[in-house]
Tab-separated table of C-alpha atoms and ligand atoms in Angstrom:
chain	number	residue	atom	x	y	z
A	1	MET	CA	-0.742	82.000	-15.507
A	2	SER	CA	1.613	81.770	-12.581
A	3	ARG	CA	0.315	82.250	-9.075
A	4	PHE	CA	1.393	85.448	-7.340
A	5	ILE	CA	4.067	84.835	-4.713
A	6	LYS	CA	3.716	86.848	-1.522
A	7	SER	CA	6.315	87.772	1.090
A	8	ILE	CA	7.045	85.286	3.872
A	9	ARG	CA	4.715	85.399	6.886
A	10	GLY	CA	6.166	87.674	9.553
A	11	MET	CA	8.566	89.357	7.108
A	12	HIS	CA	7.501	92.761	5.942
A	13	ASP	CA	8.231	95.280	3.238
A	14	VAL	CA	8.946	98.813	4.366
A	15	LEU	CA	6.923	100.803	1.855
A	16	PRO	CA	7.918	104.248	0.582
A	17	ASP	CA	5.319	105.957	2.771
A	18	ASP	CA	7.101	104.515	5.798
A	19	SER	CA	10.738	104.319	4.824
A	20	PHE	CA	11.474	107.893	5.750
A	21	ARG	CA	10.441	107.143	9.345
A	22	TRP	CA	13.113	104.458	9.386
A	23	GLN	CA	15.565	106.888	7.848
A	24	SER	CA	14.901	109.525	10.460
A	25	PHE	CA	15.289	106.974	13.254
A	26	GLU	CA	18.555	105.813	11.699
A	27	ALA	CA	19.803	109.386	11.360
A	28	ILE	CA	19.075	109.973	15.042
A	29	ILE	CA	20.936	106.867	16.239
A	30	ARG	CA	23.911	107.649	14.012
A	31	GLN	CA	24.158	111.132	15.485
A	32	LEU	CA	23.467	109.913	19.024
A	33	MET	CA	26.110	107.190	18.942
A	34	GLY	CA	28.653	109.607	17.510
A	35	SER	CA	27.964	111.937	20.404
A	36	TYR	CA	29.047	109.180	22.827
A	37	GLY	CA	32.078	108.191	20.734
A	38	TYR	CA	30.676	104.841	19.526
A	39	ARG	CA	31.506	103.501	16.061
A	40	GLU	CA	29.412	101.386	13.733
A	41	ILE	CA	30.180	97.748	12.959
A	42	ARG	CA	28.433	95.791	10.174
A	43	MET	CA	28.325	92.018	10.404
A	44	PRO	CA	27.067	89.380	7.936
A	45	ILE	CA	23.458	88.255	8.217
A	46	VAL	CA	24.427	84.588	7.975
A	47	GLU	CA	26.797	82.904	10.427
A	48	SER	CA	27.760	79.371	11.459
A	49	THR	CA	24.936	77.825	13.466
A	50	ASP	CA	27.494	76.849	16.119
A	51	LEU	CA	28.171	80.491	16.898
A	52	PHE	CA	24.628	80.963	18.188
A	53	CYS	CA	24.442	77.577	19.923
A	54	ARG	CA	27.616	78.367	21.844
A	55	SER	CA	26.683	81.925	22.774
A	56	ILE	CA	22.932	82.219	23.179
A	57	GLY	CA	22.749	78.730	24.713
A	58	GLU	CA	21.541	75.363	23.411
A	59	VAL	CA	18.501	75.343	25.665
A	60	THR	CA	17.103	78.795	24.991
A	61	ASP	CA	13.931	79.384	22.988
A	62	ILE	CA	15.926	81.082	20.274
A	63	VAL	CA	18.244	78.172	19.588
A	64	GLU	CA	15.737	75.412	20.293
A	65	LYS	CA	12.789	76.752	18.360
A	66	GLU	CA	13.330	80.028	16.597
A	67	MET	CA	16.436	79.931	14.421
A	68	TYR	CA	16.355	79.755	10.643
A	69	THR	CA	18.966	77.079	10.083
A	70	PHE	CA	19.918	75.405	6.826
A	71	GLU	CA	22.718	73.613	5.062
A	72	ASP	CA	24.381	75.472	2.249
A	73	ARG	CA	25.649	73.823	-0.919
A	74	ASN	CA	28.871	72.773	0.803
A	75	GLY	CA	26.922	71.054	3.562
A	76	ASP	CA	27.899	73.702	6.141
A	77	LYS	CA	25.309	74.370	8.821
A	78	LEU	CA	24.377	78.048	8.735
A	79	SER	CA	21.803	80.254	10.446
A	80	LEU	CA	20.235	83.612	9.766
A	81	ARG	CA	21.311	85.670	12.746
A	82	PRO	CA	18.640	85.853	15.466
A	83	GLU	CA	20.478	88.689	17.251
A	84	GLY	CA	23.660	90.728	16.883
A	85	THR	CA	25.740	90.239	20.019
A	86	ALA	CA	27.186	86.849	19.070
A	87	SER	CA	28.258	88.106	15.632
A	88	CYS	CA	29.702	91.249	17.133
A	89	VAL	CA	31.808	89.252	19.604
A	90	ARG	CA	32.848	86.865	16.836
A	91	ALA	CA	33.956	89.775	14.653
A	92	GLY	CA	35.768	91.402	17.575
A	93	ILE	CA	37.761	88.249	18.345
A	94	GLN	CA	38.420	87.467	14.700
A	95	HIS	CA	39.846	90.908	13.947
A	96	GLY	CA	41.720	91.383	17.198
A	97	LEU	CA	39.552	94.291	18.341
A	98	LEU	CA	38.949	93.110	21.873
A	99	HIS	CA	42.073	91.999	23.697
A	100	ASN	CA	43.367	94.725	26.022
A	101	GLN	CA	41.295	97.320	24.239
A	102	VAL	CA	38.193	99.315	24.825
A	103	GLN	CA	35.657	99.198	22.023
A	104	ARG	CA	32.410	101.113	21.923
A	105	LEU	CA	30.374	99.734	19.017
A	106	TRP	CA	26.895	99.863	17.553
A	107	TYR	CA	25.063	98.076	14.748
A	108	ASN	CA	21.689	98.163	13.083
A	109	GLY	CA	20.048	95.566	10.885
A	110	PRO	CA	17.620	92.702	10.306
A	111	MET	CA	17.387	89.713	12.663
A	112	PHE	CA	15.419	86.499	12.109
A	113	ARG	CA	13.420	84.386	14.535
A	114	HIS	CA	10.738	81.855	13.697
A	115	GLU	CA	8.205	83.091	16.261
A	116	ARG	CA	4.428	83.340	16.066
A	117	PRO	CA	3.904	86.630	14.214
A	118	GLN	CA	1.728	89.213	15.953
A	119	LYS	CA	1.827	92.942	16.565
A	120	GLY	CA	5.371	93.819	17.618
A	121	ARG	CA	6.648	90.296	16.969
A	122	TYR	CA	7.899	89.397	13.530
A	123	ARG	CA	10.068	86.770	11.890
A	124	GLN	CA	12.282	89.361	10.272
A	125	PHE	CA	12.681	92.328	12.597
A	126	HIS	CA	15.303	94.992	13.079
A	127	GLN	CA	17.536	95.720	15.993
A	128	PHE	CA	19.712	98.663	16.839
A	129	GLY	CA	22.363	97.283	19.178
A	130	VAL	CA	25.188	98.705	21.237
A	131	GLU	CA	28.117	96.731	22.666
A	132	VAL	CA	31.029	97.849	24.827
A	133	PHE	CA	34.103	95.689	25.386
A	134	GLY	CA	36.917	96.070	27.905
A	135	ILE	CA	35.144	97.953	30.692
A	136	ALA	CA	34.025	95.952	33.716
A	137	THR	CA	32.709	98.742	35.930
A	138	ALA	CA	29.285	100.151	36.686
A	139	ASP	CA	30.029	103.470	34.992
A	140	ILE	CA	29.663	101.868	31.562
A	141	ASP	CA	26.449	100.114	32.626
A	142	ALA	CA	25.182	103.578	33.528
A	143	GLU	CA	26.367	105.025	30.199
A	144	LEU	CA	24.430	102.345	28.283
A	145	ILE	CA	21.301	103.258	30.196
A	146	LEU	CA	21.874	106.972	29.664
A	147	ILE	CA	22.130	106.365	25.915
A	148	GLY	CA	18.685	104.763	26.021
A	149	ALA	CA	17.240	107.615	28.062
A	150	ARG	CA	18.699	110.199	25.681
A	151	LEU	CA	17.263	108.345	22.712
A	152	TRP	CA	13.730	108.407	24.187
A	153	GLN	CA	14.212	112.091	24.836
A	154	GLN	CA	15.388	112.795	21.295
A	155	LEU	CA	12.497	110.814	19.863
A	156	ASP	CA	10.157	112.567	22.300
A	157	LEU	CA	8.786	109.197	23.459
A	158	LYS	CA	6.838	109.144	26.704
A	159	GLY	CA	6.000	106.523	29.310
A	160	ILE	CA	9.054	104.281	28.940
A	161	ARG	CA	10.061	102.683	32.243
A	162	LEU	CA	13.406	101.221	33.206
A	163	GLU	CA	13.609	97.919	35.056
A	164	LEU	CA	16.873	96.728	36.542
A	165	ASN	CA	18.245	93.609	38.123
A	166	THR	CA	21.547	91.942	38.771
A	167	LEU	CA	22.185	88.267	38.108
A	168	GLY	CA	25.445	88.080	40.030
A	169	SER	CA	28.677	86.561	38.784
A	170	SER	CA	28.470	83.379	36.753
A	171	GLN	CA	29.510	81.437	39.845
A	172	THR	CA	26.897	82.862	42.227
A	173	ARG	CA	24.396	82.617	39.444
A	174	ALA	CA	25.068	78.884	39.192
A	175	GLU	CA	24.741	78.535	42.985
A	176	TYR	CA	21.473	80.443	42.981
A	177	LYS	CA	20.213	78.324	40.097
A	178	GLN	CA	20.631	75.240	42.274
A	179	VAL	CA	18.783	76.862	45.200
A	180	LEU	CA	15.965	77.813	42.854
A	181	VAL	CA	15.776	74.351	41.291
A	182	ASP	CA	15.584	72.773	44.755
A	183	TYR	CA	12.748	75.113	45.737
A	184	LEU	CA	10.814	74.568	42.527
A	185	ASN	CA	11.324	70.818	42.718
A	186	GLN	CA	9.567	70.832	46.075
A	187	HIS	CA	6.568	72.407	44.355
A	188	ARG	CA	6.556	70.566	41.053
A	189	GLU	CA	2.772	70.148	41.155
A	190	LEU	CA	2.374	73.933	40.832
A	191	LEU	CA	4.556	74.271	37.743
A	192	ASP	CA	3.041	74.588	34.296
A	193	GLU	CA	4.268	72.509	31.384
A	194	ASP	CA	6.632	75.178	30.104
A	195	SER	CA	8.202	75.608	33.502
A	196	LEU	CA	8.637	71.869	34.022
A	197	ARG	CA	10.568	71.804	30.788
A	198	ARG	CA	12.641	74.813	31.813
A	199	LEU	CA	13.352	73.296	35.197
A	200	GLU	CA	15.683	70.933	33.384
A	201	SER	CA	17.009	73.307	30.779
A	202	ASN	CA	16.868	76.957	31.839
A	203	PRO	CA	15.411	77.263	35.363
A	204	LEU	CA	16.100	81.003	35.819
A	205	ARG	CA	13.759	81.632	32.922
A	206	ILE	CA	10.883	80.295	35.056
A	207	LEU	CA	11.099	83.490	37.132
A	208	ASP	CA	10.117	85.320	33.969
A	209	SER	CA	6.835	83.396	33.634
A	210	LYS	CA	3.732	85.482	33.079
A	211	ASN	CA	1.392	82.661	34.180
A	212	PRO	CA	-0.820	84.098	36.992
A	213	ALA	CA	-1.327	80.611	38.441
A	214	MET	CA	2.370	80.538	39.311
A	215	LYS	CA	2.566	84.055	40.707
A	216	GLU	CA	2.402	83.099	44.364
A	217	LEU	CA	4.933	80.318	43.935
A	218	LEU	CA	7.366	82.669	42.252
A	219	ASP	CA	6.746	85.535	44.660
A	220	ASN	CA	7.830	83.232	47.459
A	221	ALA	CA	10.835	81.837	45.621
A	222	PRO	CA	14.246	82.411	47.213
A	223	SER	CA	15.521	85.748	46.035
A	224	MET	CA	18.571	86.206	43.885
A	225	VAL	CA	19.649	89.241	45.934
A	226	ALA	CA	20.285	87.056	48.982
A	227	HIS	CA	22.709	84.985	46.899
A	228	LEU	CA	24.727	87.767	45.378
A	229	ASP	CA	28.493	88.006	45.616
A	230	ASP	CA	29.904	91.218	47.118
A	231	GLU	CA	31.362	92.455	43.869
A	232	SER	CA	28.053	92.148	42.028
A	233	SER	CA	26.078	93.865	44.743
A	234	GLN	CA	28.605	96.696	44.992
A	235	GLN	CA	28.480	97.152	41.245
A	236	PHE	CA	24.701	97.204	41.380
A	237	ASP	CA	24.717	99.807	44.165
A	238	LYS	CA	27.099	101.971	42.202
A	239	LEU	CA	24.937	101.735	39.101
A	240	LYS	CA	21.867	102.777	41.083
A	241	ALA	CA	23.784	105.707	42.608
A	242	SER	CA	24.875	106.843	39.116
A	243	LEU	CA	21.304	106.657	37.860
A	244	ASP	CA	20.049	108.590	40.885
A	245	ALA	CA	22.689	111.249	40.257
A	246	THR	CA	21.763	111.616	36.597
A	247	GLY	CA	18.040	111.702	37.284
A	248	ILE	CA	17.139	108.380	35.660
A	249	GLU	CA	14.161	106.696	37.296
A	250	TYR	CA	14.144	102.921	37.583
A	251	SER	CA	12.574	100.083	39.471
A	252	VAL	CA	14.414	96.991	40.580
A	253	ASN	CA	12.680	93.863	39.316
A	254	PRO	CA	14.170	90.772	40.985
A	255	ARG	CA	12.350	88.576	38.458
A	256	LEU	CA	14.056	90.146	35.467
A	257	VAL	CA	16.345	87.425	34.122
A	258	ARG	CA	16.544	87.831	30.319
A	259	GLY	CA	16.160	84.890	27.980
A	260	LEU	CA	19.703	84.540	26.766
A	261	ASP	CA	22.239	82.437	28.631
A	262	TYR	CA	25.161	84.779	28.455
A	263	TYR	CA	24.087	87.553	30.813
A	264	CYS	CA	25.628	88.167	34.248
A	265	LYS	CA	25.547	91.010	36.780
A	266	THR	CA	23.582	94.007	35.505
A	267	VAL	CA	20.535	93.357	33.326
A	268	PHE	CA	17.926	95.892	32.316
A	269	GLU	CA	14.846	96.385	30.179
A	270	TRP	CA	13.047	99.469	28.942
A	271	VAL	CA	9.316	98.762	28.863
A	272	THR	CA	6.099	100.482	27.860
A	273	ASP	CA	2.465	99.670	28.626
A	274	GLU	CA	1.312	100.974	25.253
A	275	LEU	CA	2.221	98.005	23.049
A	276	GLY	CA	0.261	95.221	24.736
A	277	ALA	CA	2.162	91.997	25.319
A	278	GLN	CA	5.150	93.152	23.286
A	279	GLY	CA	6.050	95.863	25.809
A	280	THR	CA	9.810	95.416	25.997
A	281	ILE	CA	11.345	97.798	23.531
A	282	CYS	CA	14.953	97.547	24.592
A	283	ALA	CA	16.888	95.044	26.637
A	284	GLY	CA	20.442	94.464	27.666
A	285	GLY	CA	23.025	93.876	30.309
A	286	ARG	CA	26.476	92.668	31.097
A	287	TYR	CA	27.949	89.520	29.542
A	288	ASP	CA	31.496	89.279	30.859
A	289	GLY	CA	31.899	85.567	30.108
A	290	LEU	CA	30.873	85.528	26.479
A	291	VAL	CA	34.093	86.573	24.761
A	292	GLU	CA	36.013	83.788	26.477
A	293	GLN	CA	33.199	81.333	25.843
A	294	LEU	CA	33.552	82.054	22.124
A	295	GLY	CA	37.296	81.524	22.128
A	296	GLY	CA	38.673	84.981	22.952
A	297	LYS	CA	40.640	86.187	25.956
A	298	PRO	CA	38.560	87.044	29.057
A	299	THR	CA	36.985	90.422	28.276
A	300	ALA	CA	34.404	92.455	30.145
A	301	ALA	CA	31.396	93.280	27.973
A	302	ALA	CA	27.996	94.908	28.167
A	303	GLY	CA	25.356	96.042	25.713
A	304	PHE	CA	21.745	96.327	24.722
A	305	ALA	CA	19.507	95.801	21.721
A	306	LEU	CA	16.385	97.661	20.784
A	307	GLY	CA	13.530	96.500	18.558
A	308	ILE	CA	13.105	99.161	15.891
A	309	GLU	CA	9.593	98.045	14.842
A	310	ARG	CA	8.425	98.431	18.438
A	311	ILE	CA	9.937	101.911	18.690
A	312	LEU	CA	8.282	102.962	15.441
A	313	ALA	CA	4.963	101.525	16.644
A	314	LEU	CA	5.270	103.539	19.828
A	315	LEU	CA	6.094	106.675	17.869
A	316	GLU	CA	3.022	106.042	15.754
A	317	ALA	CA	0.865	105.614	18.863
A	318	GLN	CA	2.144	108.810	20.457
A	319	GLN	CA	2.829	111.209	17.614
A	320	GLU	CA	1.120	112.480	14.543
A	321	LEU	CA	2.731	110.957	11.485
A	322	GLN	CA	4.316	113.215	8.960
A	323	ALA	CA	4.503	112.351	5.301
A	324	GLU	CA	7.686	112.629	3.343
A	325	SER	CA	7.543	115.271	0.615
A	326	VAL	CA	9.658	116.987	-1.983
A	327	ASP	CA	10.384	120.702	-2.258
A	328	LEU	CA	9.784	121.377	-5.919
A	329	TYR	CA	7.990	119.881	-8.907
A	330	LEU	CA	8.979	121.023	-12.382
A	331	VAL	CA	6.086	120.946	-14.866
A	332	LEU	CA	7.253	120.729	-18.485
A	333	LEU	CA	5.088	121.300	-21.569
A	334	GLY	CA	6.350	120.429	-25.036
A	335	ASP	CA	9.507	118.791	-26.428
A	336	ALA	CA	11.765	121.844	-26.238
A	337	CYS	CA	10.801	122.474	-22.633
A	338	GLU	CA	11.366	118.857	-21.668
A	339	ILE	CA	14.980	119.149	-22.782
A	340	ALA	CA	15.496	122.613	-21.296
A	341	GLY	CA	13.843	121.299	-18.104
A	342	LEU	CA	16.392	118.502	-17.720
A	343	GLN	CA	19.219	121.016	-17.981
A	344	LEU	CA	17.573	123.345	-15.524
A	345	SER	CA	16.885	120.541	-13.029
A	346	GLU	CA	20.479	119.344	-13.127
A	347	LYS	CA	21.696	122.889	-12.535
A	348	ILE	CA	19.429	123.231	-9.498
A	349	ARG	CA	20.554	119.900	-8.004
A	350	GLN	CA	24.183	120.755	-8.679
A	351	GLN	CA	23.978	124.154	-7.009
A	352	ILE	CA	21.615	123.417	-4.113
A	353	PRO	CA	22.782	120.294	-2.292
A	354	GLY	CA	19.938	118.572	-0.478
A	355	VAL	CA	17.186	120.067	-2.633
A	356	LYS	CA	14.340	117.668	-3.399
A	357	LEU	CA	13.124	118.252	-6.925
A	358	ILE	CA	10.939	116.072	-9.113
A	359	THR	CA	11.223	116.746	-12.818
A	360	ASN	CA	8.051	115.713	-14.623
A	361	CYS	CA	8.708	112.810	-16.986
A	362	GLY	CA	6.337	111.174	-19.420
A	363	GLY	CA	4.594	114.336	-20.616
A	364	GLY	CA	0.933	115.060	-19.910
A	365	SER	CA	-1.333	118.085	-19.941
A	366	ILE	CA	-0.755	120.953	-17.553
A	367	LYS	CA	-3.733	119.759	-15.560
A	368	SER	CA	-2.425	116.236	-15.096
A	369	GLN	CA	1.098	117.466	-14.314
A	370	MET	CA	-0.231	119.902	-11.694
A	371	LYS	CA	-2.135	117.002	-10.140
A	372	LYS	CA	1.091	115.029	-9.878
A	373	ALA	CA	2.827	118.077	-8.411
A	374	ASP	CA	0.164	118.322	-5.749
A	375	LYS	CA	0.300	114.610	-4.953
A	376	SER	CA	4.076	114.738	-4.569
A	377	GLY	CA	3.654	117.011	-1.570
A	378	ALA	CA	5.885	119.645	-3.192
A	379	ARG	CA	5.620	123.107	-1.776
A	380	ILE	CA	6.065	124.735	-5.142
A	381	ALA	CA	5.371	123.883	-8.769
A	382	MET	CA	7.560	125.505	-11.405
A	383	ILE	CA	6.038	125.591	-14.844
A	384	LEU	CA	8.085	125.736	-18.019
A	385	ALA	CA	6.106	126.054	-21.265
A	386	GLU	CA	7.021	127.518	-24.697
A	387	ASP	CA	6.115	130.962	-23.514
A	388	GLU	CA	8.292	130.820	-20.394
A	389	LEU	CA	11.139	129.227	-22.327
A	390	SER	CA	11.246	132.066	-24.826
A	391	ARG	CA	11.506	134.523	-21.898
A	392	GLN	CA	14.022	132.258	-20.027
A	393	GLN	CA	11.694	132.169	-17.030
A	394	VAL	CA	9.602	129.730	-15.032
A	395	THR	CA	6.186	130.383	-13.549
A	396	VAL	CA	6.183	129.610	-9.849
A	397	LYS	CA	2.962	128.436	-8.193
A	398	TYR	CA	2.697	127.979	-4.440
A	399	LEU	CA	0.840	124.730	-3.770
A	400	ARG	CA	0.480	124.971	0.011
A	401	GLU	CA	0.388	128.710	0.692
A	402	ASP	CA	-1.913	131.491	-0.260
A	403	LYS	CA	0.586	133.489	-2.304
A	404	PRO	CA	0.271	134.903	-5.822
A	405	GLN	CA	2.139	133.119	-8.600
A	406	ALA	CA	5.370	134.694	-9.810
A	407	SER	CA	7.728	134.661	-12.768
A	408	VAL	CA	11.346	133.947	-11.982
A	409	GLY	CA	14.171	134.219	-14.517
A	410	PHE	CA	16.507	131.236	-14.988
A	411	ASP	CA	19.431	133.266	-13.677
A	412	GLU	CA	17.608	134.247	-10.466
A	413	LEU	CA	16.180	130.795	-9.881
A	414	ILE	CA	18.966	129.419	-7.663
A	415	ASN	CA	18.730	132.428	-5.335
A	416	PHE	CA	14.975	132.247	-5.342
A	417	ILE	CA	14.899	128.553	-4.353
A	418	THR	CA	17.646	128.962	-1.772
A	419	GLU	CA	15.715	131.754	-0.096
A	420	LEU	CA	12.616	129.567	0.174
B	1	LIG	P1	10.640	89.192	23.916
B	1	LIG	O1	10.592	88.877	25.382
B	1	LIG	O2	9.714	90.295	23.512
B	1	LIG	O3	10.529	87.974	23.046
B	1	LIG	P2	13.482	88.983	23.776
B	1	LIG	O4	13.886	88.859	25.176
B	1	LIG	O5	13.394	87.752	22.939
B	1	LIG	O6	12.096	89.786	23.664
B	1	LIG	P3	15.933	90.248	22.896
B	1	LIG	O7	16.478	89.028	22.304
B	1	LIG	O8	16.514	90.771	24.133
B	1	LIG	O9	14.335	90.087	23.056
B	1	LIG	O10	15.902	91.406	21.797
B	1	LIG	C1	15.936	92.790	22.131
B	1	LIG	C2	14.730	93.519	21.603
B	1	LIG	O11	14.464	93.167	20.260
B	1	LIG	C3	13.459	93.198	22.329
B	1	LIG	O12	13.341	93.940	23.506
B	1	LIG	C4	12.412	93.602	21.317
B	1	LIG	O13	12.201	95.006	21.349
B	1	LIG	C5	13.069	93.237	20.021
B	1	LIG	N1	12.560	91.937	19.540
B	1	LIG	C6	12.906	90.698	19.954
B	1	LIG	N2	12.269	89.757	19.246
B	1	LIG	C7	11.482	90.410	18.354
B	1	LIG	C8	10.568	90.002	17.319
B	1	LIG	N3	10.361	88.719	17.041
B	1	LIG	N4	9.954	90.963	16.592
B	1	LIG	C9	10.161	92.273	16.839
B	1	LIG	N5	11.010	92.726	17.790
B	1	LIG	C10	11.668	91.812	18.539
B	2	LIG	MG1	11.829	86.467	22.451
């Protein structure tokens, strides 16, 4: 006997009891993005490894440790995408969508990172992402944040805070990096192992450290704000003014740096205290240099990505879960009724778009079929037996309400169901 093969650690099935929660989230984002004039883009799940090395950065955790990389049968080096921005930029350049144009795009799909699986952190997870190309100003940064705020409102999610920072232009960012490295080098003895490693590779990331032993050191570190260029600080002021005007609360977190190399100027995170260590549910910012870095013409760009599993976990923590159910269950007794039942079911589906009707298949006694009807969550069972068939009627039983059963003729059935 062969051994049962399970799914890969950190990669999960979405079971039928849960899939409708994903569907309702997806329906909301589709509607939401339409309301802001954004259009969907769908990219492949596999890309050249180089794409991610060149965009996310060689010395980031994602590229160094987390990517699923393999050679295909031609010997090409490929990776499962760990995020969507790089692919989106690649597609934009490849299809000429970016140069001298404004694009407002969104995507939704699985991403892959070989991390240590835990609650809110998986190896296959799903992101909803939004990217805007061709707008360099703070108004679009504000729009991206407003989209997030509207989404929390539509989902009725509470307690989500906005943290903001600005990283400056890529030039001032590089200058600040040097100032920071000099400061940290003077205090090497206080750095943990991770930070010593990052000092060489990705020093800004050290600011992000959660190690309490380094808190004082980092609190006293030279601040990025003092090293900002005028343009970046003006843009940041304008963004804050727009958020004030639209009633969006935020706090400025000078230690917010984001893990990916390509960010500049505005960065932001939406965070919650309800999901333990995995509290960042949505993160984004401006990445004006990336299009050029990947071989396109210089193009302003900004976006964010949201972890769908974390949003669904938060919904689960805050709201009572509803189960998906059907409207009607057709109980059929005897051969003649099974055939008549198929015809009747097709007529109902044809004439009432959106109706959810289960037609009993596989026979069974009335008792066992009524049990299935109840389990399906249907509001109503319709019974068709010899007796009903000869009168061209069904018997209607209300499964969730205290109402007497009724007989409804085939020709009145469409009206009857519609009026329910
Ligand atoms: P974290 O600090 O939690 O590792 P990140 O900075 O790596 O997040 P991004 O690359 O900015 O995250 O991805 C955007 C969002 O995608 C995150 O805010 C989070 O909600 C979600 N996300 C990232 N990695 C995972 C994962 N392994 N499992 C589930 N969701 C994830
Ligand atoms: Mg991460």
